GROMACS .gro file of C-alpha atoms in nm:
model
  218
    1UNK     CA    1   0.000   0.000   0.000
    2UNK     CA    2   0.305   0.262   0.065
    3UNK     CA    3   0.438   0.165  -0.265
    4UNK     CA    4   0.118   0.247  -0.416
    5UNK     CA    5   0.117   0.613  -0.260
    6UNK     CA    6   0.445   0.630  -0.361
    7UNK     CA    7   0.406   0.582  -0.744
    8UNK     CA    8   0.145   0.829  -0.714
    9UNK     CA    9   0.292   1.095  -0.534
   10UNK     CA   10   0.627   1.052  -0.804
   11UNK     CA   11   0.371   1.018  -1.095
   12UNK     CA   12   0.215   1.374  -0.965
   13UNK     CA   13   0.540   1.520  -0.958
   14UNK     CA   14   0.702   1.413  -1.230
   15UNK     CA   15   0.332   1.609  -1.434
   16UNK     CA   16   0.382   1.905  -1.199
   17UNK     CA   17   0.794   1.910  -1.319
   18UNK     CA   18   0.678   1.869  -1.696
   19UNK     CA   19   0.418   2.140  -1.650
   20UNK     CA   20   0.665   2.370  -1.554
   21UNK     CA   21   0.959   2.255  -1.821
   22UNK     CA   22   0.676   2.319  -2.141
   23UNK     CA   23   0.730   2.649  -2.304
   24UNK     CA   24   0.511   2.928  -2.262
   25UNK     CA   25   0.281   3.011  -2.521
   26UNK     CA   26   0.415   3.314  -2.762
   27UNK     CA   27   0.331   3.643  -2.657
   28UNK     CA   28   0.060   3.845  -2.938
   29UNK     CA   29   0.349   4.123  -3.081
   30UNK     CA   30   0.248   4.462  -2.940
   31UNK     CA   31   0.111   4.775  -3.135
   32UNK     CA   32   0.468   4.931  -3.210
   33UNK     CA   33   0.578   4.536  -3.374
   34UNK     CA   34   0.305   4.485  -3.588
   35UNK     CA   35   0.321   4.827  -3.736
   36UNK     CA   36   0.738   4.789  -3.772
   37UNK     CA   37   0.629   4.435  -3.965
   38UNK     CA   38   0.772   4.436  -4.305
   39UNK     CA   39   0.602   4.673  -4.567
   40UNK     CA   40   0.637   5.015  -4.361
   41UNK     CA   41   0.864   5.265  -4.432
   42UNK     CA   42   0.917   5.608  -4.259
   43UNK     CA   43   1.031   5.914  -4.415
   44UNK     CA   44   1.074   6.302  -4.329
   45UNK     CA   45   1.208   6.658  -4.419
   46UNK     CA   46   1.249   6.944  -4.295
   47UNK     CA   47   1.176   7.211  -4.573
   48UNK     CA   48   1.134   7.238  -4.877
   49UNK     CA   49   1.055   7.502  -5.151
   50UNK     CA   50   0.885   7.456  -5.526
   51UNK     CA   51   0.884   7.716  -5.781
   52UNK     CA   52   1.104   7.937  -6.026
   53UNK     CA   53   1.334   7.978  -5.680
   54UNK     CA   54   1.335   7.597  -5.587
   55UNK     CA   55   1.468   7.409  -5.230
   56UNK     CA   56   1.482   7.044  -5.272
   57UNK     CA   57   1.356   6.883  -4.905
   58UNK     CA   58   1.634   6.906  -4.658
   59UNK     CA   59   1.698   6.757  -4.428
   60UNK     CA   60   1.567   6.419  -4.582
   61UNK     CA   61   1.599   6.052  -4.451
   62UNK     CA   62   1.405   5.769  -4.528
   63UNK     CA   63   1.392   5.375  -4.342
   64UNK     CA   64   1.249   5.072  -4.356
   65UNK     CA   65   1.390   4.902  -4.106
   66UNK     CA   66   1.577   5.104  -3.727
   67UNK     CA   67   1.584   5.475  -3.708
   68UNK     CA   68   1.796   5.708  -3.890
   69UNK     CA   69   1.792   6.143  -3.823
   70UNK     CA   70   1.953   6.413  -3.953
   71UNK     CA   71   1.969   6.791  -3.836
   72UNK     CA   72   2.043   7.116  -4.039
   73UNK     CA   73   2.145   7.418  -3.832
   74UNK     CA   74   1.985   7.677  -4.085
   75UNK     CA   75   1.830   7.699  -4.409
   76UNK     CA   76   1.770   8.057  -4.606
   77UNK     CA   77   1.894   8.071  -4.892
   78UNK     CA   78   1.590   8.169  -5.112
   79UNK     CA   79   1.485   8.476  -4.925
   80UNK     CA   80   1.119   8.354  -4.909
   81UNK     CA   81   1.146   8.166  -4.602
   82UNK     CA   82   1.395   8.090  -4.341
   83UNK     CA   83   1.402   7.838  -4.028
   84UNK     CA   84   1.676   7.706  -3.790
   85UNK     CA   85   1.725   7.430  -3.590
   86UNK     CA   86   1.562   7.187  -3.860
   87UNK     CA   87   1.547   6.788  -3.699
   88UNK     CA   88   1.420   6.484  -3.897
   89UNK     CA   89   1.386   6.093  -3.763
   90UNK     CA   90   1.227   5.803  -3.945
   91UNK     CA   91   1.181   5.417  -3.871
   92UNK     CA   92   0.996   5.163  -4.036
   93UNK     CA   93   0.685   5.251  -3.850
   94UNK     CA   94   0.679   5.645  -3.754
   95UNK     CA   95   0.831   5.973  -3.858
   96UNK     CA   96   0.905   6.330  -3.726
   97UNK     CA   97   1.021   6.676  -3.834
   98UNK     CA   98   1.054   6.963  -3.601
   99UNK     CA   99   1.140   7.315  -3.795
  100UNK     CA  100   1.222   7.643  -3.526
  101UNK     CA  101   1.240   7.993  -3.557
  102UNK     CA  102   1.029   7.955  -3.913
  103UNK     CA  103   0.956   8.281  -4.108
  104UNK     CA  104   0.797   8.358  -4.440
  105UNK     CA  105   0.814   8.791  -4.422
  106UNK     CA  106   0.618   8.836  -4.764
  107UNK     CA  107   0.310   8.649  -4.598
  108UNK     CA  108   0.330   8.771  -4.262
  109UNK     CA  109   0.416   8.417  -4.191
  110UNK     CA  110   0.651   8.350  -3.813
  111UNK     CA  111   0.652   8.057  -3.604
  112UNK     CA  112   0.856   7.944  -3.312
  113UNK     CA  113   0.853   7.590  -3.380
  114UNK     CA  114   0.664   7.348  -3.628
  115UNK     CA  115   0.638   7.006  -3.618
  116UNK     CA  116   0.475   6.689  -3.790
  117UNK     CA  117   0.447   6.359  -3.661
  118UNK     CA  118   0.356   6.004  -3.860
  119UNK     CA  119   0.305   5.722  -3.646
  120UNK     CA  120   0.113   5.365  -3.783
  121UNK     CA  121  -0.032   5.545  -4.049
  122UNK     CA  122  -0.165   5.828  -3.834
  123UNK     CA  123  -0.074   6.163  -3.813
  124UNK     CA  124  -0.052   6.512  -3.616
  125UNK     CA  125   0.095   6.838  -3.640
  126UNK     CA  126   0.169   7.122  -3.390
  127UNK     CA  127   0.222   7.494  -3.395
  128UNK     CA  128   0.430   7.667  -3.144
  129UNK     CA  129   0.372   8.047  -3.119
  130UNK     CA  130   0.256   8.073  -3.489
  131UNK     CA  131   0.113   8.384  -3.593
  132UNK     CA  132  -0.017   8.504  -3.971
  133UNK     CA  133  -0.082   8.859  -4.012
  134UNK     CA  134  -0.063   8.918  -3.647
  135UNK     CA  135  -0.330   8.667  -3.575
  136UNK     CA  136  -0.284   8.375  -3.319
  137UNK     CA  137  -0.274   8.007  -3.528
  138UNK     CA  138  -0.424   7.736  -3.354
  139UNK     CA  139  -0.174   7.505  -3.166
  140UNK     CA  140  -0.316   7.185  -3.294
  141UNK     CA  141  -0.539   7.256  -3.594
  142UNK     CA  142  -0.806   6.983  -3.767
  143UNK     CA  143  -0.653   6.801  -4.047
  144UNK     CA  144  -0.628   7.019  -4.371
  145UNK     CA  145  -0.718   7.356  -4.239
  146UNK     CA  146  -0.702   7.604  -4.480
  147UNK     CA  147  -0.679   7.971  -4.421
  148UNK     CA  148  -0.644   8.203  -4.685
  149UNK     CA  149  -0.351   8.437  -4.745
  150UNK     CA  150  -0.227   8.765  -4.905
  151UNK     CA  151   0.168   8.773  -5.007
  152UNK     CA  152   0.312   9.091  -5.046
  153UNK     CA  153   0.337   9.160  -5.418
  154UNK     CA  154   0.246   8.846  -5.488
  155UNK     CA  155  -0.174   8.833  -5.479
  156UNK     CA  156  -0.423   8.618  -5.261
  157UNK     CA  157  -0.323   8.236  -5.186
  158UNK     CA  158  -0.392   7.965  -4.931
  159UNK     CA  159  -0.193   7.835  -4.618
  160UNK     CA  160  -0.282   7.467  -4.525
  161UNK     CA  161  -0.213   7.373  -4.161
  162UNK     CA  162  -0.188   6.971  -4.104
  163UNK     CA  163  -0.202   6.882  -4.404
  164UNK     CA  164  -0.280   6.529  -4.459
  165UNK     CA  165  -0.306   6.366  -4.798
  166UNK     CA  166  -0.183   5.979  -4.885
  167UNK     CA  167   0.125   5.903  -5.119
  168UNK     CA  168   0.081   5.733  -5.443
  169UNK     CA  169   0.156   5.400  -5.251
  170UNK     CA  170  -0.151   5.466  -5.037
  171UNK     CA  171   0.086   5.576  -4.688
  172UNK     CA  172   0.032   5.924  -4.489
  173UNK     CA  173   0.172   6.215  -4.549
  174UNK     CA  174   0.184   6.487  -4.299
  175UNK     CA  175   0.261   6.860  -4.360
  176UNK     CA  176   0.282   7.101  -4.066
  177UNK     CA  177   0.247   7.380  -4.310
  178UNK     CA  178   0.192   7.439  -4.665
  179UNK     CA  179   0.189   7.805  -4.792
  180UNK     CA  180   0.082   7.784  -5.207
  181UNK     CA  181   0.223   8.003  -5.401
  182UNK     CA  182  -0.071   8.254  -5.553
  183UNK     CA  183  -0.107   8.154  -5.941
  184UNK     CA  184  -0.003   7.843  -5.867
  185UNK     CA  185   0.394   7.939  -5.885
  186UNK     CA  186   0.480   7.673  -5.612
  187UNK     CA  187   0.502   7.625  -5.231
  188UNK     CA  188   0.664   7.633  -4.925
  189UNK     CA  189   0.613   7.289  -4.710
  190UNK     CA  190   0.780   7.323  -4.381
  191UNK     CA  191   0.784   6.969  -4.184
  192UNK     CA  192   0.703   6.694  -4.300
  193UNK     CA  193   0.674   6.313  -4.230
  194UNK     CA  194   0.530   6.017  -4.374
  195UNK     CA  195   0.471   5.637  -4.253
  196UNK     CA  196   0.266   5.349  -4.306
  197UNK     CA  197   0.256   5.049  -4.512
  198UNK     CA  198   0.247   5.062  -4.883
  199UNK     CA  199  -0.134   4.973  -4.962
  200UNK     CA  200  -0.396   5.043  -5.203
  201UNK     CA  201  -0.430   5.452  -5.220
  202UNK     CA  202  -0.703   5.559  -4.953
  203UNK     CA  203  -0.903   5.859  -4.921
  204UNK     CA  204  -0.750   6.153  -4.666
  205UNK     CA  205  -0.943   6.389  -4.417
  206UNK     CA  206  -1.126   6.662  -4.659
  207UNK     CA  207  -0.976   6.958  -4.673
  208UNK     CA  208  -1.149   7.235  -4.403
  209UNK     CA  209  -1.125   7.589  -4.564
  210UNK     CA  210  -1.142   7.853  -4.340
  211UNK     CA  211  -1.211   8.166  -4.560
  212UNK     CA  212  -1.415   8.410  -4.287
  213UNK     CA  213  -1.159   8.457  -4.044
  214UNK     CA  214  -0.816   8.265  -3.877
  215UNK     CA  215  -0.862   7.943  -3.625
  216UNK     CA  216  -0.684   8.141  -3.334
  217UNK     CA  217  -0.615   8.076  -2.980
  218UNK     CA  218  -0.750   8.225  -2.687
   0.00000   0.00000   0.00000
């Protein structure tokens, strides 16, 4: 009879011993993995200019796979528009582009800093301090917010705040701020990024024109 509760007390432990030995069940990836998967690809710029006086985007990086940056101390040169301090990052999942000290004199354009962020296909943008015609911008304006313009010399155009429109590939592409040239001459884009996977081309928020008055703050 002791030998019998013996083989059954070994028996039990031995299952308890291989119950503890098996391998736990693989964890579900998180949020941040699944959008890194293969497929996504990040990319960013600081600035750049189109038109008879053109800037080609600088800073610029692009990745699909771990991050890469890159940082330009100033950038001038066309006389249109200046900004310092100009910081791009990209992965396979997100982008980011922060612009400071961001003027465009002919529109009445300043900002302290400008940013754009792209993260899983989703995107923001944020205004620090930006005025146009000595009128408040909002901080964190709706997707595609237009607000009309006058340029000095130049006639009546449009400045689009957040812009958000998807790539030929069907990722997102987010512009802090996107002054058109009036006659349709060109543009000034100031931060930019752009992530997602490459899909079939999707539809982005509508555009929301504000033609009355400026969204301002406070």
């Amino acid at each position: 009879m002791r030998h019998t509760h013996l083989a059954k007390r070994l028996a039990t432990t031995g299952l308890l011993a291989a119950g503890l030995a098996a391998p736990a069940a693989p964890a579900l990836a998180s949020a941040p993995d699944l959008a890194a998967a293969p497929g996504g690809e990040g990319s960013a710029y600081g600035l750049t200019v189109t038109g008879p006086v053109a800037v080609p985007p600088v800073p610029a990086v692009a990745s699909r796979t771990g991050t890469v940056s890159k940082s330009l101390l100033r950038e001038n040169r066309t006389g249109l528009v200046s900004a310092s301090a100009l910081d791009v990052k990209a992965s396979a999942a997100r982008a980011s582009s922060t612009v400071a000290r961001v003027a465009v004199p002919k529109a009445k354009l300043l900002a302290s800093a400008v940013s754009a962020k792209c993260t899983a296909g989703r995107g923001s943008a944020h205004l620090a301090h930006a005025v146009l015609a000595g009128r408040r911008l909002d901080a964190s304006p709706p997707p595609n917010t237009t607000v009309p313009v006058d340029v000095d010399g130049l006639g009546r155009t449009s400045l689009v705040l957040n812009k958000q429109q998807r790539t030929a590939d069907g990722r997102l592409a987010v512009t802090a701020m996107e002054l058109n040239l009036p006659g349709g001459k060109g543009s000034v884009r100031v931060a930019s990024a752009t992530c997602g996977r490459a899909t079939a081309p999707a539809e982005a928020p509508a555009p929301t024109p504000v033609e009355h008055d400026l969204p301002v703050t406070g």
